[in-house]
PDB file of C-alpha atoms in Angstrom:
ATOM      1  CA  MET A  28     118.497 108.174  74.537  1.00 38.00           C
ATOM      2  CA  ALA A  29     114.923 107.851  73.376  1.00 37.00           C
ATOM      3  CA  VAL A  30     112.191 109.545  75.368  1.00 39.00           C
ATOM      4  CA  ILE A  31     108.819 107.777  75.373  1.00 37.00           C
ATOM      5  CA  PHE A  32     105.635 109.807  75.619  1.00 40.00           C
ATOM      6  CA  ALA A  33     102.388 108.238  76.789  1.00 40.00           C
ATOM      7  CA  VAL A  34      99.254 110.109  75.816  1.00 40.00           C
ATOM      8  CA  VAL A  35      95.836 109.886  77.399  1.00 39.00           C
ATOM      9  CA  GLY A  36      92.609 111.328  76.036  1.00 41.00           C
ATOM     10  CA  CYS A  37      92.179 114.204  73.626  1.00 40.00           C
ATOM     11  CA  VAL A  38      91.043 117.774  74.037  1.00 42.00           C
ATOM     12  CA  ALA A  39      89.769 120.080  71.334  1.00 36.00           C
ATOM     13  CA  CYS A  40      92.478 122.707  71.184  1.00 34.00           C
ATOM     14  CA  ALA A  41      90.036 125.429  70.390  1.00 33.00           C
ATOM     15  CA  ALA A  42      87.859 124.923  73.457  1.00 32.00           C
ATOM     16  CA  PRO A  43      89.945 126.131  76.398  1.00 32.00           C
ATOM     17  CA  ALA A  44      87.148 125.883  78.959  1.00 31.00           C
ATOM     18  CA  ALA A  45      86.534 122.167  78.375  1.00 32.00           C
ATOM     19  CA  GLU A  46      87.415 119.559  80.991  1.00 32.00           C
ATOM     20  CA  PRO A  47      90.169 117.182  79.771  1.00 30.00           C
ATOM     21  CA  GLU A  48      88.164 114.024  80.378  1.00 33.00           C
ATOM     22  CA  THR A  49      85.210 115.171  78.282  1.00 28.00           C
ATOM     23  CA  ALA A  50      86.836 117.397  75.706  1.00 28.00           C
ATOM     24  CA  THR A  51      87.171 114.852  72.905  1.00 25.00           C
ATOM     25  CA  GLU A  52      85.269 116.659  70.196  1.00 26.00           C
ATOM     26  CA  SER A  53      86.420 119.472  67.950  1.00 26.00           C
ATOM     27  CA  ALA A  54      85.082 122.954  68.593  1.00 25.00           C
ATOM     28  CA  SER A  55      85.494 126.348  66.939  1.00 27.00           C
ATOM     29  CA  ALA A  56      88.929 127.860  67.547  1.00 32.00           C
ATOM     30  CA  ALA A  57      88.968 130.267  70.470  1.00 35.00           C
ATOM     31  CA  THR A  58      91.712 132.216  68.787  1.00 37.00           C
ATOM     32  CA  GLY A  59      89.670 132.622  65.621  1.00 37.00           C
ATOM     33  CA  ALA A  60      90.369 131.477  62.100  1.00 37.00           C
ATOM     34  CA  GLU A  61      91.942 134.815  61.300  1.00 40.00           C
ATOM     35  CA  ASP A  62      94.819 133.992  63.673  1.00 43.00           C
ATOM     36  CA  THR A  63      95.654 130.619  62.131  1.00 40.00           C
ATOM     37  CA  ALA A  64      97.787 131.966  59.319  1.00 41.00           C
ATOM     38  CA  ALA A  65      99.909 133.996  61.716  1.00 43.00           C
ATOM     39  CA  ALA A  66     100.351 130.914  63.900  1.00 44.00           C
ATOM     40  CA  GLU A  67     101.812 128.815  61.089  1.00 49.00           C
ATOM     41  CA  ASP A  68     105.331 129.978  61.865  1.00 78.00           C
ATOM     42  CA  GLY A  69     104.823 131.505  65.294  1.00 80.00           C
ATOM     43  CA  GLU A  70     105.280 135.054  64.052  1.00 84.00           C
ATOM     44  CA  GLY A  71     103.216 137.489  66.091  1.00 93.00           C
ATOM     45  CA  LEU A  72     102.402 134.947  68.804  1.00 97.00           C
ATOM     46  CA  VAL A  73     103.099 135.669  72.465  1.00 98.00           C
ATOM     47  CA  PHE A  74     103.040 132.998  75.190  1.00 98.00           C
ATOM     48  CA  GLY A  75     103.157 133.606  78.926  1.00 98.00           C
ATOM     49  CA  PHE A  76     105.017 131.236  81.257  1.00 98.00           C
ATOM     50  CA  THR A  77     104.901 131.278  85.054  1.00 98.00           C
ATOM     51  CA  THR A  78     107.185 128.846  86.869  1.00 97.00           C
ATOM     52  CA  ILE A  79     107.294 127.729  90.499  1.00 95.00           C
ATOM     53  CA  THR A  80     110.701 129.219  91.269  1.00 93.00           C
ATOM     54  CA  ASN A  81     113.969 129.821  89.492  1.00 92.00           C
ATOM     55  CA  SER A  82     115.981 128.954  92.599  1.00 88.00           C
ATOM     56  CA  ASN A  83     115.631 125.261  91.717  1.00 84.00           C
ATOM     57  CA  GLU A  84     117.790 123.706  88.997  1.00 85.00           C
ATOM     58  CA  PHE A  85     115.005 121.459  87.722  1.00 88.00           C
ATOM     59  CA  MET A  86     112.642 124.409  87.259  1.00 92.00           C
ATOM     60  CA  VAL A  87     115.411 126.345  85.515  1.00 94.00           C
ATOM     61  CA  LYS A  88     115.623 123.484  83.005  1.00 93.00           C
ATOM     62  CA  ILE A  89     111.889 123.736  82.416  1.00 96.00           C
ATOM     63  CA  GLN A  90     112.141 127.459  81.680  1.00 97.00           C
ATOM     64  CA  LYS A  91     115.114 126.837  79.384  1.00 97.00           C
ATOM     65  CA  GLY A  92     113.051 124.311  77.443  1.00 97.00           C
ATOM     66  CA  ILE A  93     110.153 126.768  77.187  1.00 98.00           C
ATOM     67  CA  GLU A  94     112.421 129.543  75.934  1.00 98.00           C
ATOM     68  CA  ASP A  95     114.306 127.352  73.465  1.00 97.00           C
ATOM     69  CA  LYS A  96     111.175 125.855  71.901  1.00 97.00           C
ATOM     70  CA  CYS A  97     109.489 129.240  71.630  1.00 97.00           C
ATOM     71  CA  ALA A  98     112.606 130.637  69.943  1.00 96.00           C
ATOM     72  CA  GLU A  99     112.623 127.700  67.530  1.00 96.00           C
ATOM     73  CA  LEU A 100     109.009 128.403  66.583  1.00 96.00           C
ATOM     74  CA  GLY A 101     109.446 132.177  66.428  1.00 96.00           C
ATOM     75  CA  ILE A 102     107.166 132.777  69.407  1.00 97.00           C
ATOM     76  CA  GLU A 103     107.744 135.568  71.894  1.00 97.00           C
ATOM     77  CA  VAL A 104     107.579 134.315  75.495  1.00 98.00           C
ATOM     78  CA  ILE A 105     107.158 136.262  78.727  1.00 98.00           C
ATOM     79  CA  CYS A 106     108.591 134.359  81.707  1.00 98.00           C
ATOM     80  CA  ASN A 107     107.670 135.161  85.312  1.00 98.00           C
ATOM     81  CA  ASP A 108     108.880 133.723  88.626  1.00 97.00           C
ATOM     82  CA  PRO A 109     106.395 133.844  91.546  1.00 97.00           C
ATOM     83  CA  ASP A 110     108.992 132.397  93.944  1.00 94.00           C
ATOM     84  CA  MET A 111     106.646 129.611  95.150  1.00 92.00           C
ATOM     85  CA  ASP A 112     103.845 132.070  95.961  1.00 96.00           C
ATOM     86  CA  ALA A 113     100.536 130.914  94.456  1.00 97.00           C
ATOM     87  CA  ASN A 114      98.943 134.346  94.884  1.00 98.00           C
ATOM     88  CA  LYS A 115     101.765 135.929  92.899  1.00 98.00           C
ATOM     89  CA  GLN A 116     101.336 133.234  90.279  1.00 98.00           C
ATOM     90  CA  ILE A 117      97.649 134.068  89.927  1.00 98.00           C
ATOM     91  CA  SER A 118      98.548 137.743  89.540  1.00 98.00           C
ATOM     92  CA  GLN A 119     101.043 136.843  86.847  1.00 98.00           C
ATOM     93  CA  VAL A 120      98.404 134.921  84.927  1.00 98.00           C
ATOM     94  CA  GLU A 121      96.043 137.889  85.287  1.00 98.00           C
ATOM     95  CA  SER A 122      98.797 140.054  83.808  1.00 98.00           C
ATOM     96  CA  PHE A 123      99.207 137.643  80.893  1.00 98.00           C
ATOM     97  CA  ILE A 124      95.471 137.857  80.283  1.00 98.00           C
ATOM     98  CA  ALA A 125      95.545 141.670  80.372  1.00 98.00           C
ATOM     99  CA  GLN A 126      98.412 141.640  77.879  1.00 97.00           C
ATOM    100  CA  GLY A 127      96.407 139.450  75.532  1.00 97.00           C
ATOM    101  CA  VAL A 128      98.856 136.558  75.266  1.00 98.00           C
ATOM    102  CA  ASP A 129      97.898 133.745  72.896  1.00 98.00           C
ATOM    103  CA  ALA A 130      98.538 130.915  75.369  1.00 98.00           C
ATOM    104  CA  ILE A 131      99.650 130.450  78.966  1.00 98.00           C
ATOM    105  CA  ILE A 132     101.960 127.724  80.289  1.00 98.00           C
ATOM    106  CA  MET A 133     102.086 127.292  84.060  1.00 98.00           C
ATOM    107  CA  ASP A 134     104.116 125.145  86.430  1.00 97.00           C
ATOM    108  CA  PRO A 135     101.713 125.443  89.382  1.00 96.00           C
ATOM    109  CA  CYS A 136     103.032 126.440  92.797  1.00 95.00           C
ATOM    110  CA  ASP A 137     100.213 124.639  94.575  1.00 93.00           C
ATOM    111  CA  ALA A 138      97.564 122.159  93.428  1.00 92.00           C
ATOM    112  CA  ASP A 139      94.719 124.017  95.111  1.00 95.00           C
ATOM    113  CA  ALA A 140      95.954 127.576  95.547  1.00 96.00           C
ATOM    114  CA  SER A 141      97.089 127.949  91.921  1.00 97.00           C
ATOM    115  CA  SER A 142      93.805 126.610  90.524  1.00 97.00           C
ATOM    116  CA  PRO A 143      92.119 130.036  90.183  1.00 98.00           C
ATOM    117  CA  ALA A 144      94.778 130.894  87.589  1.00 98.00           C
ATOM    118  CA  VAL A 145      93.508 128.049  85.415  1.00 98.00           C
ATOM    119  CA  THR A 146      89.914 129.202  85.745  1.00 98.00           C
ATOM    120  CA  LYS A 147      90.778 132.811  84.955  1.00 98.00           C
ATOM    121  CA  ALA A 148      92.630 131.848  81.770  1.00 98.00           C
ATOM    122  CA  GLN A 149      89.789 129.636  80.595  1.00 98.00           C
ATOM    123  CA  GLU A 150      87.196 132.321  81.308  1.00 98.00           C
ATOM    124  CA  ALA A 151      89.296 134.696  79.196  1.00 98.00           C
ATOM    125  CA  GLY A 152      89.335 132.182  76.340  1.00 97.00           C
ATOM    126  CA  ILE A 153      93.111 131.697  76.499  1.00 98.00           C
ATOM    127  CA  PRO A 154      94.486 128.139  76.285  1.00 98.00           C
ATOM    128  CA  ILE A 155      96.311 127.139  79.466  1.00 98.00           C
ATOM    129  CA  ILE A 156      98.759 124.269  79.752  1.00 98.00           C
ATOM    130  CA  ASN A 157     100.066 122.930  83.052  1.00 98.00           C
ATOM    131  CA  VAL A 158     103.598 121.575  82.872  1.00 97.00           C
ATOM    132  CA  ASN A 159     105.235 119.343  85.501  1.00 93.00           C
ATOM    133  CA  SER A 160     102.625 119.903  88.245  1.00 92.00           C
ATOM    134  CA  VAL A 161      98.860 119.623  88.414  1.00 92.00           C
ATOM    135  CA  THR A 162      96.037 121.764  89.740  1.00 96.00           C
ATOM    136  CA  THR A 163      92.663 120.673  91.063  1.00 96.00           C
ATOM    137  CA  ALA A 164      91.082 122.822  88.356  1.00 97.00           C
ATOM    138  CA  ALA A 165      91.631 120.938  85.097  1.00 97.00           C
ATOM    139  CA  PRO A 166      93.706 122.880  82.552  1.00 98.00           C
ATOM    140  CA  ASP A 167      93.222 122.414  78.829  1.00 97.00           C
ATOM    141  CA  VAL A 168      96.343 120.272  78.663  1.00 97.00           C
ATOM    142  CA  PHE A 169      98.714 118.700  81.184  1.00 97.00           C
ATOM    143  CA  VAL A 170     102.286 117.728  80.261  1.00 97.00           C
ATOM    144  CA  GLY A 171     104.432 116.042  82.882  1.00 94.00           C
ATOM    145  CA  SER A 172     105.284 112.783  84.560  1.00 91.00           C
ATOM    146  CA  ARG A 173     103.407 110.560  86.992  1.00 92.00           C
ATOM    147  CA  ASP A 174     105.084 111.680  90.198  1.00 93.00           C
ATOM    148  CA  GLU A 175     104.019 108.553  92.077  1.00 96.00           C
ATOM    149  CA  GLU A 176     106.238 106.577  89.705  1.00 96.00           C
ATOM    150  CA  SER A 177     109.376 108.410  90.819  1.00 97.00           C
ATOM    151  CA  SER A 178     108.994 107.510  94.483  1.00 98.00           C
ATOM    152  CA  GLU A 179     107.884 103.978  93.655  1.00 98.00           C
ATOM    153  CA  LEU A 180     111.132 103.436  91.744  1.00 98.00           C
ATOM    154  CA  ALA A 181     113.174 105.014  94.534  1.00 98.00           C
ATOM    155  CA  ILE A 182     111.611 103.081  97.414  1.00 98.00           C
ATOM    156  CA  GLU A 183     111.741  99.783  95.519  1.00 98.00           C
ATOM    157  CA  PHE A 184     115.465 100.403  94.931  1.00 98.00           C
ATOM    158  CA  ILE A 185     116.007 101.144  98.627  1.00 98.00           C
ATOM    159  CA  ALA A 186     114.024  98.053  99.636  1.00 98.00           C
ATOM    160  CA  GLU A 187     116.167  95.890  97.369  1.00 98.00           C
ATOM    161  CA  LYS A 188     119.391  97.332  98.775  1.00 98.00           C
ATOM    162  CA  LEU A 189     118.211  96.848 102.378  1.00 98.00           C
ATOM    163  CA  GLY A 190     116.811  93.382 101.806  1.00 98.00           C
ATOM    164  CA  GLY A 191     113.333  94.614 102.701  1.00 97.00           C
ATOM    165  CA  LYS A 192     114.313  95.598 106.260  1.00 97.00           C
ATOM    166  CA  GLY A 193     115.357  98.906 107.764  1.00 98.00           C
ATOM    167  CA  ASN A 194     114.520 102.468 108.745  1.00 98.00           C
ATOM    168  CA  ILE A 195     113.909 105.205 106.181  1.00 98.00           C
ATOM    169  CA  CYS A 196     113.738 108.978 106.513  1.00 98.00           C
ATOM    170  CA  MET A 197     111.829 110.861 103.807  1.00 98.00           C
ATOM    171  CA  ILE A 198     112.457 114.502 102.868  1.00 98.00           C
ATOM    172  CA  HIS A 199     109.346 116.138 101.448  1.00 98.00           C
ATOM    173  CA  GLY A 200     109.102 118.964  98.957  1.00 96.00           C
ATOM    174  CA  ASN A 201     106.903 122.029  99.352  1.00 93.00           C
ATOM    175  CA  PRO A 202     103.673 120.917 101.128  1.00 94.00           C
ATOM    176  CA  GLY A 203     100.589 121.120  98.922  1.00 88.00           C
ATOM    177  CA  GLN A 204     102.527 121.174  95.660  1.00 88.00           C
ATOM    178  CA  SER A 205     101.366 118.276  93.486  1.00 87.00           C
ATOM    179  CA  ALA A 206     104.804 116.670  93.135  1.00 91.00           C
ATOM    180  CA  GLU A 207     105.145 116.567  96.933  1.00 95.00           C
ATOM    181  CA  ILE A 208     101.699 115.039  97.364  1.00 95.00           C
ATOM    182  CA  LYS A 209     102.103 112.387  94.708  1.00 95.00           C
ATOM    183  CA  ARG A 210     105.685 111.468  95.510  1.00 97.00           C
ATOM    184  CA  SER A 211     104.599 111.001  99.122  1.00 98.00           C
ATOM    185  CA  ASP A 212     101.652 108.823  98.065  1.00 98.00           C
ATOM    186  CA  GLY A 213     103.887 106.663  95.882  1.00 98.00           C
ATOM    187  CA  ALA A 214     106.385 106.159  98.690  1.00 98.00           C
ATOM    188  CA  TYR A 215     103.701 105.277 101.226  1.00 98.00           C
ATOM    189  CA  ALA A 216     102.120 102.765  98.836  1.00 98.00           C
ATOM    190  CA  VAL A 217     105.387 100.881  98.300  1.00 98.00           C
ATOM    191  CA  LEU A 218     106.314 100.949 101.988  1.00 98.00           C
ATOM    192  CA  GLU A 219     103.015  99.216 102.793  1.00 97.00           C
ATOM    193  CA  GLN A 220     104.344  96.227 100.853  1.00 97.00           C
ATOM    194  CA  TYR A 221     107.381  95.970 103.163  1.00 98.00           C
ATOM    195  CA  PRO A 222     106.240  95.429 106.774  1.00 97.00           C
ATOM    196  CA  ASP A 223     109.847  95.269 108.015  1.00 98.00           C
ATOM    197  CA  MET A 224     110.674  98.700 106.637  1.00 98.00           C
ATOM    198  CA  THR A 225     109.831 101.620 108.929  1.00 98.00           C
ATOM    199  CA  LEU A 226     109.385 105.289 108.063  1.00 98.00           C
ATOM    200  CA  LEU A 227     111.503 106.546 110.922  1.00 98.00           C
ATOM    201  CA  ALA A 228     111.071 110.270 110.228  1.00 98.00           C
ATOM    202  CA  GLU A 229     109.690 112.593 107.553  1.00 98.00           C
ATOM    203  CA  ASP A 230     109.596 116.360 107.162  1.00 98.00           C
ATOM    204  CA  THR A 231     109.692 119.063 104.522  1.00 98.00           C
ATOM    205  CA  ALA A 232     112.740 120.915 103.248  1.00 98.00           C
ATOM    206  CA  HIS A 233     110.752 122.934 100.679  1.00 96.00           C
ATOM    207  CA  TRP A 234     112.823 121.635  97.717  1.00 94.00           C
ATOM    208  CA  SER A 235     115.854 123.435  99.256  1.00 95.00           C
ATOM    209  CA  ARG A 236     119.382 122.006  99.443  1.00 97.00           C
ATOM    210  CA  GLU A 237     120.231 124.083 102.500  1.00 97.00           C
ATOM    211  CA  GLU A 238     117.061 123.148 104.397  1.00 98.00           C
ATOM    212  CA  ALA A 239     117.560 119.466 103.588  1.00 98.00           C
ATOM    213  CA  MET A 240     121.123 119.580 104.872  1.00 98.00           C
ATOM    214  CA  ALA A 241     119.954 121.104 108.165  1.00 98.00           C
ATOM    215  CA  LEU A 242     117.083 118.625 108.448  1.00 98.00           C
ATOM    216  CA  THR A 243     119.387 115.666 107.885  1.00 98.00           C
ATOM    217  CA  GLU A 244     121.844 117.006 110.463  1.00 98.00           C
ATOM    218  CA  ASN A 245     118.989 117.053 112.980  1.00 98.00           C
ATOM    219  CA  TRP A 246     117.962 113.508 112.099  1.00 98.00           C
ATOM    220  CA  ILE A 247     121.526 112.248 112.468  1.00 98.00           C
ATOM    221  CA  GLN A 248     121.740 113.855 115.892  1.00 98.00           C
ATOM    222  CA  SER A 249     118.389 112.338 116.902  1.00 98.00           C
ATOM    223  CA  TYR A 250     118.608 108.864 115.379  1.00 98.00           C
ATOM    224  CA  GLY A 251     122.262 108.238 114.560  1.00 96.00           C
ATOM    225  CA  ASP A 252     122.924 104.834 113.048  1.00 95.00           C
ATOM    226  CA  GLN A 253     119.248 103.899 113.250  1.00 98.00           C
ATOM    227  CA  ILE A 254     118.896 105.588 109.850  1.00 98.00           C
ATOM    228  CA  ASN A 255     119.428 103.032 107.090  1.00 98.00           C
ATOM    229  CA  ALA A 256     118.202 105.086 104.154  1.00 98.00           C
ATOM    230  CA  ILE A 257     117.080 108.556 103.115  1.00 98.00           C
ATOM    231  CA  PHE A 258     114.664 109.215 100.274  1.00 98.00           C
ATOM    232  CA  SER A 259     114.532 112.804  99.086  1.00 98.00           C
ATOM    233  CA  GLN A 260     111.700 113.926  96.834  1.00 98.00           C
ATOM    234  CA  ASN A 261     114.088 115.939  94.664  1.00 97.00           C
ATOM    235  CA  ASP A 262     117.801 116.159  93.969  1.00 97.00           C
ATOM    236  CA  GLU A 263     118.361 119.647  95.322  1.00 95.00           C
ATOM    237  CA  MET A 264     117.376 118.275  98.712  1.00 98.00           C
ATOM    238  CA  VAL A 265     119.197 114.982  98.240  1.00 98.00           C
ATOM    239  CA  MET A 266     122.477 116.826  97.695  1.00 98.00           C
ATOM    240  CA  GLY A 267     121.963 118.593 101.025  1.00 98.00           C
ATOM    241  CA  ALA A 268     121.189 115.283 102.729  1.00 98.00           C
ATOM    242  CA  LEU A 269     124.243 113.672 101.158  1.00 98.00           C
ATOM    243  CA  LYS A 270     126.485 116.491 102.360  1.00 98.00           C
ATOM    244  CA  ALA A 271     125.164 116.163 105.909  1.00 98.00           C
ATOM    245  CA  ALA A 272     125.697 112.402 105.900  1.00 98.00           C
ATOM    246  CA  GLU A 273     129.237 112.788 104.584  1.00 98.00           C
ATOM    247  CA  ASN A 274     130.076 115.534 107.078  1.00 98.00           C
ATOM    248  CA  ASN A 275     129.056 113.196 109.884  1.00 97.00           C
ATOM    249  CA  ASN A 276     130.808 110.133 108.426  1.00 97.00           C
ATOM    250  CA  MET A 277     127.435 108.391 108.135  1.00 97.00           C
ATOM    251  CA  LYS A 278     127.140 107.843 104.387  1.00 97.00           C
ATOM    252  CA  GLU A 279     128.736 104.377 104.358  1.00 95.00           C
ATOM    253  CA  ASN A 280     125.851 103.162 106.516  1.00 93.00           C
ATOM    254  CA  MET A 281     123.062 104.785 104.472  1.00 97.00           C
ATOM    255  CA  ILE A 282     121.352 104.329 101.128  1.00 98.00           C
ATOM    256  CA  ILE A 283     120.486 107.792  99.779  1.00 98.00           C
ATOM    257  CA  VAL A 284     118.241 108.328  96.744  1.00 98.00           C
ATOM    258  CA  GLY A 285     116.781 111.421  95.100  1.00 98.00           C
ATOM    259  CA  VAL A 286     114.631 112.430  92.130  1.00 97.00           C
ATOM    260  CA  ASP A 287     115.188 114.584  89.017  1.00 92.00           C
ATOM    261  CA  ALA A 288     118.700 113.578  87.872  1.00 94.00           C
ATOM    262  CA  ILE A 289     120.118 117.095  87.997  1.00 93.00           C
ATOM    263  CA  PRO A 290     123.819 117.348  86.992  1.00 93.00           C
ATOM    264  CA  ASP A 291     125.100 117.473  90.592  1.00 95.00           C
ATOM    265  CA  ALA A 292     123.221 114.308  91.477  1.00 97.00           C
ATOM    266  CA  LEU A 293     124.272 112.477  88.320  1.00 97.00           C
ATOM    267  CA  GLN A 294     127.913 113.276  89.017  1.00 98.00           C
ATOM    268  CA  ALA A 295     127.485 112.111  92.611  1.00 98.00           C
ATOM    269  CA  VAL A 296     126.084 108.812  91.330  1.00 98.00           C
ATOM    270  CA  LYS A 297     128.990 108.541  88.880  1.00 98.00           C
ATOM    271  CA  ASP A 298     131.450 109.173  91.714  1.00 98.00           C
ATOM    272  CA  GLY A 299     129.836 106.509  93.912  1.00 98.00           C
ATOM    273  CA  ARG A 300     128.694 109.032  96.516  1.00 98.00           C
ATOM    274  CA  LEU A 301     124.935 108.977  95.795  1.00 98.00           C
ATOM    275  CA  ASP A 302     123.252 105.595  95.435  1.00 98.00           C
ATOM    276  CA  ALA A 303     120.635 106.542  92.855  1.00 98.00           C
ATOM    277  CA  THR A 304     118.436 109.239  91.430  1.00 98.00           C
ATOM    278  CA  VAL A 305     115.321 109.068  89.274  1.00 98.00           C
ATOM    279  CA  PHE A 306     115.459 110.836  85.924  1.00 95.00           C
ATOM    280  CA  GLN A 307     112.677 113.277  85.111  1.00 87.00           C
ATOM    281  CA  ASP A 308     112.932 114.961  81.718  1.00 91.00           C
ATOM    282  CA  ALA A 309     112.334 118.615  82.591  1.00 91.00           C
ATOM    283  CA  TYR A 310     113.481 119.887  79.205  1.00 93.00           C
ATOM    284  CA  GLY A 311     111.340 117.347  77.354  1.00 92.00           C
ATOM    285  CA  GLN A 312     108.261 118.275  79.364  1.00 95.00           C
ATOM    286  CA  ALA A 313     108.831 121.949  78.631  1.00 97.00           C
ATOM    287  CA  THR A 314     109.279 121.608  74.884  1.00 96.00           C
ATOM    288  CA  MET A 315     106.220 119.357  74.674  1.00 95.00           C
ATOM    289  CA  ALA A 316     104.162 121.936  76.600  1.00 97.00           C
ATOM    290  CA  VAL A 317     105.096 124.618  74.054  1.00 97.00           C
ATOM    291  CA  GLU A 318     104.222 122.270  71.200  1.00 96.00           C
ATOM    292  CA  MET A 319     100.816 121.618  72.742  1.00 96.00           C
ATOM    293  CA  ALA A 320     100.164 125.343  73.192  1.00 97.00           C
ATOM    294  CA  TYR A 321     101.286 126.051  69.625  1.00 97.00           C
ATOM    295  CA  LYS A 322      98.970 123.402  68.211  1.00 96.00           C
ATOM    296  CA  MET A 323      96.056 124.739  70.244  1.00 96.00           C
ATOM    297  CA  VAL A 324      96.566 128.252  68.904  1.00 96.00           C
ATOM    298  CA  LYS A 325      96.606 126.777  65.387  1.00 95.00           C
ATOM    299  CA  GLY A 326      93.251 125.096  66.075  1.00 95.00           C
ATOM    300  CA  GLU A 327      94.585 121.541  66.075  1.00 95.00           C
ATOM    301  CA  GLU A 328      93.463 118.787  68.411  1.00 93.00           C
ATOM    302  CA  VAL A 329      95.949 117.783  71.103  1.00 94.00           C
ATOM    303  CA  GLU A 330      96.067 115.169  73.822  1.00 91.00           C
ATOM    304  CA  SER A 331      94.606 116.273  77.138  1.00 95.00           C
ATOM    305  CA  GLU A 332      97.424 114.540  79.047  1.00 94.00           C
ATOM    306  CA  THR A 333     100.949 113.681  77.950  1.00 92.00           C
ATOM    307  CA  TYR A 334     103.215 111.711  80.263  1.00 91.00           C
ATOM    308  CA  VAL A 335     106.995 111.312  80.182  1.00 85.00           C
ATOM    309  CA  PRO A 336     108.121 108.206  82.137  1.00 87.00           C
ATOM    310  CA  PHE A 337     110.623 108.372  84.991  1.00 94.00           C
ATOM    311  CA  GLN A 338     113.789 106.235  84.824  1.00 95.00           C
ATOM    312  CA  LEU A 339     115.955 104.921  87.666  1.00 98.00           C
ATOM    313  CA  VAL A 340     119.594 106.023  87.403  1.00 98.00           C
ATOM    314  CA  THR A 341     122.328 104.082  89.187  1.00 98.00           C
ATOM    315  CA  ILE A 342     126.073 103.735  88.741  1.00 98.00           C
ATOM    316  CA  ASP A 343     125.339 101.019  86.161  1.00 98.00           C
ATOM    317  CA  ASN A 344     123.613 103.365  83.693  1.00 97.00           C
ATOM    318  CA  VAL A 345     124.525 106.902  84.788  1.00 98.00           C
ATOM    319  CA  ASP A 346     126.772 107.444  81.771  1.00 97.00           C
ATOM    320  CA  ASN A 347     123.646 107.413  79.599  1.00 95.00           C
ATOM    321  CA  TYR A 348     122.347 110.504  81.396  1.00 94.00           C
ATOM    322  CA  LEU A 349     125.462 112.586  81.880  1.00 92.00           C
ATOM    323  CA  GLU A 350     125.698 115.458  79.381  1.00 74.00           C
TER     324      GLU A 350
END
């Protein structure tokens, strides 16, 4: 299956403090010309990577992609897990800086609270790449997907299945994290186009399968058969929602859709249990982030933003996504 990358803008790899929208001119390499030869094959390079959490299957795929691509290029990588704590993530970036890493890749815990990590890396002259999630402080490079697109695809699918009428519950991810914000915005925008579709309830389950299961149980007790559909902002949570619906013999009356196309969700779609998920290429984002960091260290120009499109997965095309 081909993966299409859309690129926007260009940033001079050697100018880590530049804003993405203005950094279109070449500048002297922050790493120095003397480092270029060593960077040709990755030997001697060290990258730091700080994720959101390793308790989430999607984030685990991102780390796997980071590790595999670094190994392919001969780059040593230090991986840290802040467990969704932005302050810990900032400390981890400070540690990377103190260790003198050549580049930092970060999947931000929070759009605002993780932003100081970006600033600190840039002040230290170390290229920083955000993968998957954004920060309000502009990194040197962003690699990810347009999160609004995922919820737009999901809500449009639900609207089609319901004939444009019905009640939806939406399970949010971790509040303040960019994916949660943008997936919410995308859902709200599409729902505005369907006046006969009502957002019956919405709440966070912090990207957690267990929390989503408990939340859905509460909704079923409160609203019963008033619930026509559930949209979950990721598949960890959608699997919890699906389990709750099945336990209460409610699934036959609900359309349930998630995002990320993790293996559990894909198999559930294949089995006819889950109505749809939206594929986000975690591994592809990760390997591209390493490639961008590698090029920056070598003094090459890279795109300031690289986007990997989302794709709707239903029972009609799920075989294309199953490993």
